[in-house]
Short mmCIF file of C-alpha atoms in Angstrom, two decimals:
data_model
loop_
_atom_site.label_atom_id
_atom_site.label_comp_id
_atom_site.label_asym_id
_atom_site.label_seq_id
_atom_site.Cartn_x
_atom_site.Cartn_y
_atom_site.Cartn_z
CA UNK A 1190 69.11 182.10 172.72
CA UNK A 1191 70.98 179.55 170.38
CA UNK A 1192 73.20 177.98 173.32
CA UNK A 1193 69.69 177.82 175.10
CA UNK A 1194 68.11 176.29 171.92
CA UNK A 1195 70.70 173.85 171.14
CA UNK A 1196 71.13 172.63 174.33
CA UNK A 1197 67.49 172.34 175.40
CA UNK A 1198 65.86 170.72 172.74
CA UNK A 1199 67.08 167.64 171.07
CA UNK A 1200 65.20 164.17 169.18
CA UNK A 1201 67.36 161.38 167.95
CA UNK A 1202 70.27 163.62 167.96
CA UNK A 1203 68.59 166.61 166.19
CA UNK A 1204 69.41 169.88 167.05
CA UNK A 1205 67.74 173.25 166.45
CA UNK A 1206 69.40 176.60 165.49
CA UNK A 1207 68.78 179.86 164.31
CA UNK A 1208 68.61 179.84 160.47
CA UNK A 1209 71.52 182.08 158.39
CA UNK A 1210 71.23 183.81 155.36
CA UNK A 1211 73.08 180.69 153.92
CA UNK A 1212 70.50 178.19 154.59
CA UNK A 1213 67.96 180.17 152.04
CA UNK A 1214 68.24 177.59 149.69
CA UNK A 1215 67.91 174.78 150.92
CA UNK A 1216 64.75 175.65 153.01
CA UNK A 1217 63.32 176.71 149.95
CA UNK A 1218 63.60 173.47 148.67
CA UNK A 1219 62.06 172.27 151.58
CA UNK A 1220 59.19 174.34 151.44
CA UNK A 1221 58.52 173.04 148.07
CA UNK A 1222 58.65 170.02 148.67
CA UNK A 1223 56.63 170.07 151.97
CA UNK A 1224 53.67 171.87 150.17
CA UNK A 1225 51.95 172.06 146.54
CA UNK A 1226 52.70 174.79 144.20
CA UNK A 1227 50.60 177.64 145.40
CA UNK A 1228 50.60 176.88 149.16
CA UNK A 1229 54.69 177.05 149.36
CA UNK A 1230 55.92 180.28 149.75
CA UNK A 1231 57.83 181.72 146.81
CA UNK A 1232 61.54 182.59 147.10
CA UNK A 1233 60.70 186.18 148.02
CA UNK A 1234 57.95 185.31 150.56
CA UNK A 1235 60.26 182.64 152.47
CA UNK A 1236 62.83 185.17 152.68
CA UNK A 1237 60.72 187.82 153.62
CA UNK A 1238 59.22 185.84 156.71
CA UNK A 1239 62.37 183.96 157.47
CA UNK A 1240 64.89 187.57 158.50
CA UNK A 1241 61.99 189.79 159.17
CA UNK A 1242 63.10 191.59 162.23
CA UNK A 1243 59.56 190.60 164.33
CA UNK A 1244 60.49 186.67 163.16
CA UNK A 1245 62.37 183.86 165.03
CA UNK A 1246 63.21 181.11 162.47
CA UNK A 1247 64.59 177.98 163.59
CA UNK A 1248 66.36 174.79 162.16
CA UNK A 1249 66.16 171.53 163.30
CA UNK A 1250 69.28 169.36 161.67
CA UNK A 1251 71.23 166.42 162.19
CA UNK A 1252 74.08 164.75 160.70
CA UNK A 1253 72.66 164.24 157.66
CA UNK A 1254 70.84 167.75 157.17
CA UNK A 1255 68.03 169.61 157.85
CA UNK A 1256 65.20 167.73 158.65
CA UNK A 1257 62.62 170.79 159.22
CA UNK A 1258 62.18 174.31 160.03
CA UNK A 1259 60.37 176.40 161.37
CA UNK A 1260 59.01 180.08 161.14
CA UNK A 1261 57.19 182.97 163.80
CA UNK A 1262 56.57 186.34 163.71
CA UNK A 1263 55.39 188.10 166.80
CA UNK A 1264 52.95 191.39 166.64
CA UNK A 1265 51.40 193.91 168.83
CA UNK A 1266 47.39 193.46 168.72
CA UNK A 1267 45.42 195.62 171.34
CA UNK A 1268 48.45 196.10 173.50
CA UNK A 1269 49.03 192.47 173.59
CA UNK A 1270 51.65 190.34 171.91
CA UNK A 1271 50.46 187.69 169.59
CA UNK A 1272 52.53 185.03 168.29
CA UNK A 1273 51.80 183.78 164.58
CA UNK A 1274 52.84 180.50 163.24
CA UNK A 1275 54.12 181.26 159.23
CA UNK A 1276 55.16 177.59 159.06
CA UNK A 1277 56.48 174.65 160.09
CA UNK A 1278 58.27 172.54 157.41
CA UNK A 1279 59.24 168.99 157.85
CA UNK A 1280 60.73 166.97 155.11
CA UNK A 1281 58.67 163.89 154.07
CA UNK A 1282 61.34 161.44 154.74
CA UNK A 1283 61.55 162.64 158.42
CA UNK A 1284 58.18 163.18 159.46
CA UNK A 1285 56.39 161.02 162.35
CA UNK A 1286 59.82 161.41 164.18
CA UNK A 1287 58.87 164.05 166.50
CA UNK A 1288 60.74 166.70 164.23
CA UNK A 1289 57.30 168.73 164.24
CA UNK A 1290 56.83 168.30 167.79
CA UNK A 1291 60.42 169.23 168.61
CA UNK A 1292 60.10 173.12 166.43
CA UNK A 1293 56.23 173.46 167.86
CA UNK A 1294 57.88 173.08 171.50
CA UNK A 1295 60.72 175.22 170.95
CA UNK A 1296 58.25 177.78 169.21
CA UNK A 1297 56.05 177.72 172.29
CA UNK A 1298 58.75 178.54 174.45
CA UNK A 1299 59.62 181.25 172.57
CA UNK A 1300 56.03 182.40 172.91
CA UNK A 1301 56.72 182.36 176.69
CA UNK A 1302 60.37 183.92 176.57
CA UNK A 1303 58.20 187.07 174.28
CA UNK A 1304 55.32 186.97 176.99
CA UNK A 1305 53.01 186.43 174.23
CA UNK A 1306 49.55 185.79 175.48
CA UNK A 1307 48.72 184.09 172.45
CA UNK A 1308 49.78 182.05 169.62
CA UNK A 1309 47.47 181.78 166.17
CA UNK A 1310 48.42 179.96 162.47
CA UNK A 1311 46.56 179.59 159.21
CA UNK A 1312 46.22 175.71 158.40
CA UNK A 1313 44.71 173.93 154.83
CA UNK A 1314 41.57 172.39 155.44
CA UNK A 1315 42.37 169.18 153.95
CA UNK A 1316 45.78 168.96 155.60
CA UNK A 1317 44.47 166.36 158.41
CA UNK A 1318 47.70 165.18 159.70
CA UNK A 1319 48.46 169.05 160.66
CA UNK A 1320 44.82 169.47 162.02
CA UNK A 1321 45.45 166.33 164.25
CA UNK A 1322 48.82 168.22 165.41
CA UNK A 1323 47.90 171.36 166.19
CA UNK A 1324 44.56 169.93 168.63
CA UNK A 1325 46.72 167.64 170.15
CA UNK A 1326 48.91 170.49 171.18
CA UNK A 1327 45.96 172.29 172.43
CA UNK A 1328 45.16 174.45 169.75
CA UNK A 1329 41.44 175.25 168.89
CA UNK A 1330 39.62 176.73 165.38
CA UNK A 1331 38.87 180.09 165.78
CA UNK A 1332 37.41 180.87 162.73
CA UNK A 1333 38.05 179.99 158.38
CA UNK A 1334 39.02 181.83 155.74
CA UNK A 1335 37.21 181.35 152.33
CA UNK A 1336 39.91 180.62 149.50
CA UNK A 1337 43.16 181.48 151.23
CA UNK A 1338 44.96 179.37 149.14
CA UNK A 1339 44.72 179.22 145.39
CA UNK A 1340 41.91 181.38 145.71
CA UNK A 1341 39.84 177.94 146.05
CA UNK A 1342 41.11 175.82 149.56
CA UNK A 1343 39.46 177.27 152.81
CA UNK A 1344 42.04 177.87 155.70
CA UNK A 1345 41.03 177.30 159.24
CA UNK A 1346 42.67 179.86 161.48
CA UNK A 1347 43.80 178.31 164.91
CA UNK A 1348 44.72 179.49 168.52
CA UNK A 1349 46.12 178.63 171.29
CA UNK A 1350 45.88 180.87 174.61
CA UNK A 1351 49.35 181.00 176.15
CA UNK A 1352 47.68 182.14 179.75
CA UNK A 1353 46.25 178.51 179.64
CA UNK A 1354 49.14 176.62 179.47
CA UNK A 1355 50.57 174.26 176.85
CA UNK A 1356 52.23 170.84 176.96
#
């Protein structure tokens, strides 16, 4: 899978891999810096969610460091796999570089490679640059959740049927 990854998928010499135990750090950071306090995971969440045995987490680095990340978790719903989105982190300075488009890509393949015939994700309702993303891509709302972050900002849950195809 890494070979496969690495050599697959590359932008402006960025490459992805798997992520290690000793990365932990440093995509914490990232997460906190890619979202306000209460939205980024907390040490124990990003862990969680980045070795949980369902989860494929992924790196996308160059020579000067990670540039973004990115997290999914696959699960059994009504016989059928599903694919969830838990994140995709790109850091500020790198964005608009096709980091984001380069994890969602690799993400969707693994989607395909796990036969899932779907793939969901939460997303802020005022985060309109990841909105714009995620329709682009072919994603579509399929429904909103009151408060999910802070107990105050509405998420907008969104899917993408895998059956369709993507890209």
């Amino acid at each position: 899978m890494v070979g496969r990854i690495q050599n697959k998928r590359s932008v402006n010499s960025i490459q992805l891999r798997l992520v290690t135990r000793e990365d932990m750090e440093a995509l914490f950071a990232l997460d906190q810096a890619c979202f306000r306090p209460g939205i980024a995971y907390s040490r124990a969440e990003l862990e969680y969610f980045l070795f949980h045995p369902r989860s494929k987490s992924l790196i996308a680095e160059d020579s000067d460091g990670i540039a973004g990340f990115a997290v999914i978790d696959f699960l059994l719903e009504k016989g059928r796999r599903i694919g969830h989105i838990v994140t995709i982190d790109v850091s500020p300075a790198r964005r608009r570089r096709g980091v984001g488009r380069l994890l969602m890509n690799s993400l969707l393949d693994l989607c395909r490679e796990a036969e899932a015939v779907f793939l969901r994700l939460e997303v802020a309702v005022d985060n309109d640059s990841a909105l714009a993303f995620y329709k682009q891509l072919g994603f579509a709302e399929t429904g909103r959740i009151r408060g999910f972050y802070l107990g105050k900002l509405d998420a907008l849950q969104m899917g993408l049927d895998m059956k369709a195809g993507t890209r």
